[in-house]
Amino acid sequence: MVGVLVISHGVLAETLISEAQCLIGTLPKVRGVSIRPKENQKEISNRIQARMAEVDQGEGIMILTDVLGGTPTNLSLRLLKDKSVQVVTGVNVPMLLALSSYRGRSLEEICRLVKKAGRRSIIMVKETLGMRGRGGRLTGSEYARRR
């Protein structure tokens, strides 16, 4: 099973994981690393390494970060020398929900599918739900079925 780290500024990582688990149950081999203000990079790197050891089962590690160019991503980029590590930025709850469906696949495939799920979940609600449907409107569940 591919291990997953969610790394973010503040408590976002743990919050996203917690929300996903409220919706679908336990996410095995998924851990969060939250970066606190003024925490030094050595401390952060040590925590990331410790969490990697917790989730690593030899099939690769996907690191999900909050924003490209931020400390979580920049520290994660140093880990890309290892072929069994991939970094995907812009983490959101739908990415974690999708992850549960793809756990038996390869690291590369999981990263592509999770990225796709994250992108597909970003919509302009008024524009999207303004499409034709029942009563001239498309409900959220109808929209989900069409996707």
Coordinates of C-alpha atoms in Angstrom, one line a residue:
M1 CA 0.0 0.0 0.0
V2 CA 1.2 3.5 -0.9
G3 CA 1.8 5.6 2.1
V4 CA 0.4 9.2 2.2
L5 CA 1.6 12.3 4.0
V6 CA -0.4 15.5 4.1
I7 CA 1.8 18.4 4.9
S8 CA 0.5 21.9 5.5
H9 CA 0.8 25.3 7.1
G10 CA -1.1 25.4 10.4
V11 CA -3.5 22.6 11.3
L12 CA -4.9 22.1 7.8
A13 CA -3.3 18.7 7.3
E14 CA -4.8 17.1 10.4
T15 CA -8.1 18.9 9.7
L16 CA -8.4 17.6 6.2
I17 CA -7.6 14.0 7.2
S18 CA -10.1 14.2 10.1
E19 CA -12.8 15.5 7.8
A20 CA -12.2 12.8 5.2
Q21 CA -12.3 10.1 8.0
C22 CA -15.6 11.5 9.3
L23 CA -17.0 10.9 5.8
I24 CA -15.5 7.5 4.9
G25 CA -13.8 6.0 7.9
T26 CA -10.2 5.3 8.7
L27 CA -7.6 6.1 6.1
P28 CA -4.8 3.6 6.7
K29 CA -1.2 4.7 6.3
V30 CA -2.2 8.4 6.0
R31 CA -0.6 10.9 8.4
G32 CA -0.5 14.7 8.7
V33 CA 2.4 17.1 9.4
S34 CA 1.4 20.6 10.4
I35 CA 4.0 23.3 10.2
R36 CA 3.7 25.9 13.0
P37 CA 4.8 29.5 12.6
K38 CA 8.4 30.1 13.4
E39 CA 9.2 26.4 13.6
N40 CA 12.7 25.8 12.2
Q41 CA 13.2 23.7 9.1
K42 CA 15.4 21.1 10.8
E43 CA 12.5 20.3 13.3
I44 CA 10.0 20.2 10.4
S45 CA 12.3 17.9 8.3
N46 CA 12.7 15.6 11.3
R47 CA 9.0 15.3 11.8
I48 CA 8.4 14.6 8.1
Q49 CA 11.0 11.9 8.2
A50 CA 9.4 10.3 11.2
R51 CA 6.0 10.4 9.6
M52 CA 7.4 8.9 6.4
A53 CA 8.8 6.0 8.4
E54 CA 5.3 5.4 9.8
V55 CA 3.5 5.2 6.4
D56 CA 6.3 3.6 4.3
Q57 CA 5.5 0.0 3.3
G58 CA 7.9 -0.1 0.4
E59 CA 5.4 0.8 -2.3
G60 CA 6.1 4.5 -2.3
I61 CA 4.9 7.6 -0.6
M62 CA 2.7 10.3 -1.9
I63 CA 3.1 13.7 -0.3
L64 CA 0.1 16.1 -0.5
T65 CA 0.9 19.7 0.3
D66 CA -1.2 22.8 0.6
V67 CA 0.4 25.2 -1.8
L68 CA 3.2 25.3 -4.4
G69 CA 6.0 27.5 -3.2
G70 CA 5.2 27.2 0.5
T71 CA 7.5 25.6 3.1
P72 CA 5.6 22.3 3.1
T73 CA 6.1 21.9 -0.6
N74 CA 9.7 23.2 -0.6
L75 CA 10.8 20.8 2.1
S76 CA 9.0 18.0 0.3
L77 CA 10.8 18.7 -3.0
R78 CA 14.1 17.7 -1.3
L79 CA 12.6 14.1 -0.9
L80 CA 12.0 13.7 -4.7
K81 CA 15.5 12.3 -5.2
D82 CA 14.0 9.1 -3.9
K83 CA 12.1 7.5 -6.9
S84 CA 9.5 6.2 -4.5
V85 CA 8.3 9.7 -3.5
Q86 CA 5.9 11.9 -5.4
V87 CA 4.6 15.4 -4.4
V88 CA 1.1 16.7 -5.3
T89 CA 0.2 20.2 -4.4
G90 CA -3.2 21.8 -3.7
V91 CA -4.6 19.2 -1.3
N92 CA -8.3 19.1 -0.6
V93 CA -10.8 16.8 0.9
P94 CA -12.0 15.2 -2.4
M95 CA -8.4 14.2 -3.0
L96 CA -8.4 12.3 0.2
L97 CA -11.8 10.8 -0.4
A98 CA -10.7 9.6 -3.9
L99 CA -7.5 8.1 -2.4
S100 CA -9.5 5.4 -0.6
S101 CA -10.7 4.0 -4.0
Y102 CA -7.2 3.8 -5.4
R103 CA -5.0 2.4 -2.7
G104 CA -4.1 -0.9 -4.5
R105 CA -2.6 1.0 -7.5
S106 CA 0.9 2.2 -8.2
L107 CA 2.3 5.4 -6.8
E108 CA 2.3 7.1 -10.2
E109 CA -1.3 6.1 -11.0
I110 CA -2.6 7.1 -7.6
C111 CA -1.0 10.5 -7.9
R112 CA -2.6 11.1 -11.3
L113 CA -6.0 10.0 -10.1
V114 CA -6.0 11.9 -6.9
K115 CA -4.8 15.1 -8.7
K116 CA -7.7 14.6 -11.2
A117 CA -10.2 14.2 -8.4
G118 CA -9.0 17.3 -6.7
R119 CA -9.3 19.4 -9.9
R120 CA -12.8 18.0 -10.7
S121 CA -14.0 19.0 -7.3
I122 CA -13.3 22.7 -7.9
I123 CA -16.3 24.3 -9.4
M124 CA -18.2 27.6 -9.5
V125 CA -21.4 26.4 -7.9
K126 CA -23.9 28.9 -9.3
E127 CA -22.5 28.4 -12.8
T128 CA -22.4 24.6 -12.6
L129 CA -25.7 24.1 -10.8
G130 CA -27.4 26.6 -13.0
M131 CA -27.4 23.9 -15.8
R132 CA -30.7 22.3 -16.9
G133 CA -32.1 19.7 -14.5
R134 CA -35.2 19.3 -12.4
G135 CA -37.1 22.5 -12.3
G136 CA -34.4 24.1 -14.5
R137 CA -31.7 23.5 -11.9
L138 CA -29.3 20.7 -11.4
T139 CA -29.0 19.4 -7.8
G140 CA -25.7 18.5 -6.3
S141 CA -26.4 14.8 -6.4
E142 CA -27.5 15.0 -10.1
Y143 CA -24.3 16.9 -10.9
A144 CA -22.2 14.2 -9.1
R145 CA -23.8 11.5 -11.2
R146 CA -23.1 13.3 -14.4
R147 CA -19.4 13.6 -13.6

